[in-house]
Amino acid sequence: MFASEIPLALPPSPFITAAAMTSSPLPIAWCEFNQQAWHSDLHQHWQLPLPLALHSAVTKRKAEHLASRWLAQQMLARFAMPDFILRNAPDRSPVWPVGIQASLSHSQQMAVIAATQAPLCIGVDVEQVMAEQTAEETAGMLMSRAERQRLAAAALPFAAAATLLFSLKESVYKALWPQLHQPMDFLQAELLEWDLAQGRATVTLTQDFSREFNANTRLQAHFWQRGDRVITLIAHPLSNP
């Protein structure tokens, strides 16, 4: 998935099928999982309890929860917190240890996490490339006219480009939520430029949210494409960590 990644040891179960970690541009880990191999006993065996609110959830949701918590534990072990259990705040946002900035995402039997102790706001997202019809139907909500032109000029099918744009904006939202606790819509961030060969992009805010995050704020992103999946990462310096 990433350059210079190190495979993670897999647990003795067919549930987690692959996992690895890389440290560039900052620590990122991913795993693929087989939701059909999920079993309630795994939560107890791995000491990653299933919240009461999810006991009646569908298997897909339970599998996503277990895989993402397992991956978060692997990542936090890198920071000398091997027994960390990720829980959620009342607003459903993840609660990370003091001094850790992190972000987590999952989609279509894959989970991704990025974490750092550096003074950064972090947002990571993984998406499966949307269908062409879905891309066309969501274009008006997702992108400005200028962005539509940039996507049209890209050497990518429109659905793949639209998915990448969607994921970039999801990463922006995830990066800014812990700082602002304000909702955002897709047109409040705009893609200025991207380099498909280098996997880099620049996104700007189109609205003032705070003194630090205003309409002049530019956010640098990295992205990776593999098959029908897209992963995006925002890592922006915090002036008041």
Tab-separated table of C-alpha atoms in Angstrom:
chain	number	residue	atom	x	y	z
A	1	MET	CA	0.000	0.000	0.000
A	2	PHE	CA	2.649	2.534	1.112
A	3	ALA	CA	6.344	2.743	0.332
A	4	SER	CA	8.691	1.224	2.918
A	5	GLU	CA	5.928	-0.246	5.052
A	6	ILE	CA	6.501	-2.944	7.667
A	7	PRO	CA	3.992	-5.817	7.971
A	8	LEU	CA	2.227	-6.120	11.318
A	9	ALA	CA	1.933	-9.467	13.091
A	10	LEU	CA	-1.541	-10.840	12.493
A	11	PRO	CA	-3.640	-12.275	15.330
A	12	PRO	CA	-4.473	-16.029	15.234
A	13	SER	CA	-7.778	-15.556	13.439
A	14	PRO	CA	-8.899	-15.312	9.795
A	15	PHE	CA	-10.589	-11.998	10.648
A	16	ILE	CA	-7.582	-9.678	10.075
A	17	THR	CA	-6.204	-10.713	6.689
A	18	ALA	CA	-3.382	-8.193	6.167
A	19	ALA	CA	-1.859	-5.263	8.061
A	20	ALA	CA	1.157	-2.981	7.835
A	21	MET	CA	2.602	0.290	9.109
A	22	THR	CA	4.724	3.047	7.619
A	23	SER	CA	6.374	6.102	9.163
A	24	SER	CA	6.337	8.422	6.156
A	25	PRO	CA	5.177	11.180	6.100
A	26	LEU	CA	4.044	10.259	9.639
A	27	PRO	CA	2.994	6.970	11.264
A	28	ILE	CA	0.153	5.361	9.299
A	29	ALA	CA	-1.151	1.835	9.724
A	30	TRP	CA	-3.771	-0.089	7.773
A	31	CYS	CA	-5.469	-3.438	7.920
A	32	GLU	CA	-7.815	-5.442	5.739
A	33	PHE	CA	-10.400	-7.638	7.413
A	34	ASN	CA	-12.967	-10.242	6.483
A	35	GLN	CA	-16.270	-9.330	8.067
A	36	GLN	CA	-17.585	-12.840	7.402
A	37	ALA	CA	-14.938	-14.123	9.837
A	38	TRP	CA	-16.069	-11.791	12.618
A	39	HIS	CA	-17.221	-13.545	15.783
A	40	SER	CA	-18.354	-12.058	19.067
A	41	ASP	CA	-15.758	-14.112	20.968
A	42	LEU	CA	-12.966	-12.134	19.299
A	43	HIS	CA	-13.850	-9.057	21.340
A	44	GLN	CA	-13.258	-11.004	24.533
A	45	HIS	CA	-10.154	-12.841	23.300
A	46	TRP	CA	-8.532	-9.594	22.181
A	47	GLN	CA	-9.841	-7.630	25.196
A	48	LEU	CA	-11.495	-5.081	22.925
A	49	PRO	CA	-15.040	-4.942	24.293
A	50	LEU	CA	-17.998	-4.297	22.019
A	51	PRO	CA	-20.009	-1.304	23.322
A	52	LEU	CA	-23.549	-2.021	24.446
A	53	ALA	CA	-24.834	0.338	21.774
A	54	LEU	CA	-23.478	-2.017	19.098
A	55	HIS	CA	-24.772	-5.313	20.484
A	56	SER	CA	-27.760	-5.220	18.146
A	57	ALA	CA	-25.845	-3.743	15.196
A	58	VAL	CA	-25.351	-5.599	11.922
A	59	THR	CA	-22.226	-7.720	11.483
A	60	LYS	CA	-20.660	-5.147	9.158
A	61	ARG	CA	-20.717	-2.495	11.875
A	62	LYS	CA	-19.382	-4.851	14.546
A	63	ALA	CA	-16.581	-5.992	12.255
A	64	GLU	CA	-15.597	-2.410	11.471
A	65	HIS	CA	-15.506	-1.601	15.171
A	66	LEU	CA	-13.312	-4.569	16.054
A	67	ALA	CA	-10.888	-4.074	13.163
A	68	SER	CA	-10.483	-0.355	13.828
A	69	ARG	CA	-9.930	-0.906	17.569
A	70	TRP	CA	-7.386	-3.634	16.900
A	71	LEU	CA	-5.554	-1.333	14.492
A	72	ALA	CA	-5.661	1.586	16.949
A	73	GLN	CA	-4.099	-0.658	19.588
A	74	GLN	CA	-1.284	-1.642	17.212
A	75	MET	CA	-0.610	1.998	16.450
A	76	LEU	CA	-0.663	3.200	20.076
A	77	ALA	CA	1.745	0.409	21.031
A	78	ARG	CA	4.235	2.379	18.927
A	79	PHE	CA	3.854	5.158	21.493
A	80	ALA	CA	4.371	2.832	24.478
A	81	MET	CA	0.633	2.373	25.087
A	82	PRO	CA	0.149	-1.304	24.197
A	83	ASP	CA	-3.087	-1.752	26.160
A	84	PHE	CA	-4.887	1.266	24.742
A	85	ILE	CA	-8.595	0.792	24.012
A	86	LEU	CA	-10.155	3.387	21.740
A	87	ARG	CA	-13.460	4.744	22.979
A	88	ASN	CA	-15.785	7.442	21.715
A	89	ALA	CA	-16.911	10.784	23.135
A	90	PRO	CA	-20.646	11.615	23.336
A	91	ASP	CA	-20.376	13.216	19.875
A	92	ARG	CA	-18.996	9.856	18.624
A	93	SER	CA	-15.540	11.292	17.939
A	94	PRO	CA	-12.609	9.093	19.028
A	95	VAL	CA	-10.961	9.814	22.375
A	96	TRP	CA	-7.175	9.647	22.044
A	97	PRO	CA	-4.641	9.788	24.887
A	98	VAL	CA	-3.342	13.182	25.964
A	99	GLY	CA	-0.454	14.170	23.728
A	100	ILE	CA	-1.574	12.020	20.801
A	101	GLN	CA	-3.088	13.504	17.670
A	102	ALA	CA	-4.715	10.805	15.560
A	103	SER	CA	-7.406	9.991	13.053
A	104	LEU	CA	-9.125	6.762	12.038
A	105	SER	CA	-11.184	5.699	9.039
A	106	HIS	CA	-12.700	2.509	7.640
A	107	SER	CA	-14.448	1.545	4.433
A	108	GLN	CA	-15.235	-1.693	2.618
A	109	GLN	CA	-13.329	-4.051	4.940
A	110	MET	CA	-10.284	-1.818	5.325
A	111	ALA	CA	-9.262	0.400	8.244
A	112	VAL	CA	-6.583	3.109	8.330
A	113	ILE	CA	-5.129	5.125	11.211
A	114	ALA	CA	-2.618	7.981	11.382
A	115	ALA	CA	-1.115	9.189	14.665
A	116	THR	CA	1.598	11.486	15.942
A	117	GLN	CA	2.873	13.244	19.063
A	118	ALA	CA	3.832	16.271	16.993
A	119	PRO	CA	1.679	19.451	17.261
A	120	LEU	CA	-0.427	18.683	14.206
A	121	CYS	CA	-4.094	18.334	13.467
A	122	ILE	CA	-4.551	15.015	11.708
A	123	GLY	CA	-7.228	13.759	9.350
A	124	VAL	CA	-7.154	10.461	7.486
A	125	ASP	CA	-9.773	8.871	5.245
A	126	VAL	CA	-10.153	5.748	3.127
A	127	GLU	CA	-12.782	5.340	0.422
A	128	GLN	CA	-13.745	2.858	-2.230
A	129	VAL	CA	-14.008	4.494	-5.656
A	130	MET	CA	-17.630	5.457	-6.217
A	131	ALA	CA	-19.654	4.457	-9.253
A	132	GLU	CA	-19.768	6.878	-12.190
A	133	GLN	CA	-23.467	7.538	-11.617
A	134	THR	CA	-22.871	8.314	-7.947
A	135	ALA	CA	-20.055	10.692	-8.876
A	136	GLU	CA	-22.290	12.590	-11.270
A	137	GLU	CA	-25.199	12.700	-8.819
A	138	THR	CA	-23.059	14.081	-5.979
A	139	ALA	CA	-20.947	16.494	-8.046
A	140	GLY	CA	-23.101	19.540	-7.323
A	141	MET	CA	-22.892	18.993	-3.564
A	142	LEU	CA	-19.233	17.956	-3.551
A	143	MET	CA	-17.385	20.328	-5.848
A	144	SER	CA	-17.289	23.903	-7.084
A	145	ARG	CA	-17.198	24.784	-10.781
A	146	ALA	CA	-13.441	25.379	-10.548
A	147	GLU	CA	-12.936	21.980	-8.927
A	148	ARG	CA	-15.028	20.326	-11.614
A	149	GLN	CA	-12.701	21.822	-14.210
A	150	ARG	CA	-9.629	20.593	-12.331
A	151	LEU	CA	-11.079	17.095	-12.151
A	152	ALA	CA	-11.927	17.151	-15.853
A	153	ALA	CA	-8.302	18.021	-16.644
A	154	ALA	CA	-6.923	15.200	-14.484
A	155	ALA	CA	-5.659	11.980	-16.012
A	156	LEU	CA	-8.211	10.003	-14.012
A	157	PRO	CA	-11.716	8.707	-14.723
A	158	PHE	CA	-14.220	11.172	-13.293
A	159	ALA	CA	-15.458	8.753	-10.615
A	160	ALA	CA	-11.905	8.125	-9.346
A	161	ALA	CA	-11.138	11.866	-9.304
A	162	ALA	CA	-14.425	12.657	-7.541
A	163	THR	CA	-13.720	9.980	-4.914
A	164	LEU	CA	-10.272	11.430	-4.308
A	165	LEU	CA	-11.788	14.895	-3.891
A	166	PHE	CA	-14.454	13.542	-1.540
A	167	SER	CA	-11.806	11.785	0.554
A	168	LEU	CA	-9.612	14.895	0.733
A	169	LYS	CA	-12.530	16.900	2.093
A	170	GLU	CA	-13.397	14.159	4.582
A	171	SER	CA	-9.808	14.301	5.832
A	172	VAL	CA	-10.074	18.079	6.193
A	173	TYR	CA	-13.232	17.696	8.272
A	174	LYS	CA	-11.642	15.033	10.479
A	175	ALA	CA	-8.518	17.121	10.998
A	176	LEU	CA	-10.440	20.244	11.975
A	177	TRP	CA	-13.217	18.740	14.099
A	178	PRO	CA	-11.126	18.326	17.296
A	179	GLN	CA	-10.025	21.947	16.968
A	180	LEU	CA	-13.334	23.563	16.004
A	181	HIS	CA	-16.188	21.182	16.867
A	182	GLN	CA	-18.057	22.767	13.983
A	183	PRO	CA	-19.820	21.020	11.102
A	184	MET	CA	-18.553	21.678	7.583
A	185	ASP	CA	-20.049	21.197	4.176
A	186	PHE	CA	-18.075	20.118	1.136
A	187	LEU	CA	-17.923	23.576	-0.459
A	188	GLN	CA	-16.252	25.093	2.611
A	189	ALA	CA	-12.984	23.505	1.474
A	190	GLU	CA	-11.672	23.703	-2.075
A	191	LEU	CA	-8.998	21.809	-3.949
A	192	LEU	CA	-6.433	24.271	-5.294
A	193	GLU	CA	-3.999	21.880	-6.896
A	194	TRP	CA	-2.889	18.286	-6.907
A	195	ASP	CA	0.016	16.268	-8.209
A	196	LEU	CA	-1.185	12.788	-9.106
A	197	ALA	CA	2.338	11.499	-9.682
A	198	GLN	CA	3.622	12.682	-6.291
A	199	GLY	CA	0.380	12.011	-4.402
A	200	ARG	CA	0.158	15.523	-2.990
A	201	ALA	CA	-2.560	18.151	-2.933
A	202	THR	CA	-3.321	21.589	-1.511
A	203	VAL	CA	-6.759	22.370	-0.119
A	204	THR	CA	-7.921	25.781	1.096
A	205	LEU	CA	-10.769	26.741	3.400
A	206	THR	CA	-13.370	28.990	1.767
A	207	GLN	CA	-14.862	30.265	5.043
A	208	ASP	CA	-13.599	31.686	8.317
A	209	PHE	CA	-14.034	29.165	11.146
A	210	SER	CA	-11.610	30.686	13.649
A	211	ARG	CA	-8.580	32.965	13.742
A	212	GLU	CA	-6.313	30.012	13.039
A	213	PHE	CA	-8.590	28.324	10.505
A	214	ASN	CA	-9.808	31.029	8.167
A	215	ALA	CA	-10.487	31.439	4.471
A	216	ASN	CA	-6.773	31.924	3.846
A	217	THR	CA	-5.765	28.646	5.479
A	218	ARG	CA	-4.106	26.193	3.144
A	219	LEU	CA	-3.888	22.548	4.120
A	220	GLN	CA	-1.334	20.181	2.638
A	221	ALA	CA	-2.439	16.644	1.861
A	222	HIS	CA	-0.945	13.334	0.815
A	223	PHE	CA	-2.907	10.670	-0.995
A	224	TRP	CA	-2.467	7.134	-2.217
A	225	GLN	CA	-4.396	5.125	-4.785
A	226	ARG	CA	-4.444	1.357	-4.941
A	227	GLY	CA	-6.911	-0.509	-7.082
A	228	ASP	CA	-10.388	0.718	-6.203
A	229	ARG	CA	-9.320	2.380	-2.935
A	230	VAL	CA	-8.176	5.896	-2.120
A	231	ILE	CA	-6.484	7.026	1.110
A	232	THR	CA	-5.964	10.692	1.981
A	233	LEU	CA	-4.080	12.365	4.816
A	234	ILE	CA	-4.103	15.937	6.156
A	235	ALA	CA	-1.404	16.942	8.656
A	236	HIS	CA	-1.535	20.653	9.510
A	237	PRO	CA	0.590	22.488	12.111
A	238	LEU	CA	-1.149	23.705	15.253
A	239	SER	CA	-0.136	27.173	16.381
A	240	ASN	CA	-1.464	26.528	19.918
A	241	PRO	CA	-1.020	22.801	20.613
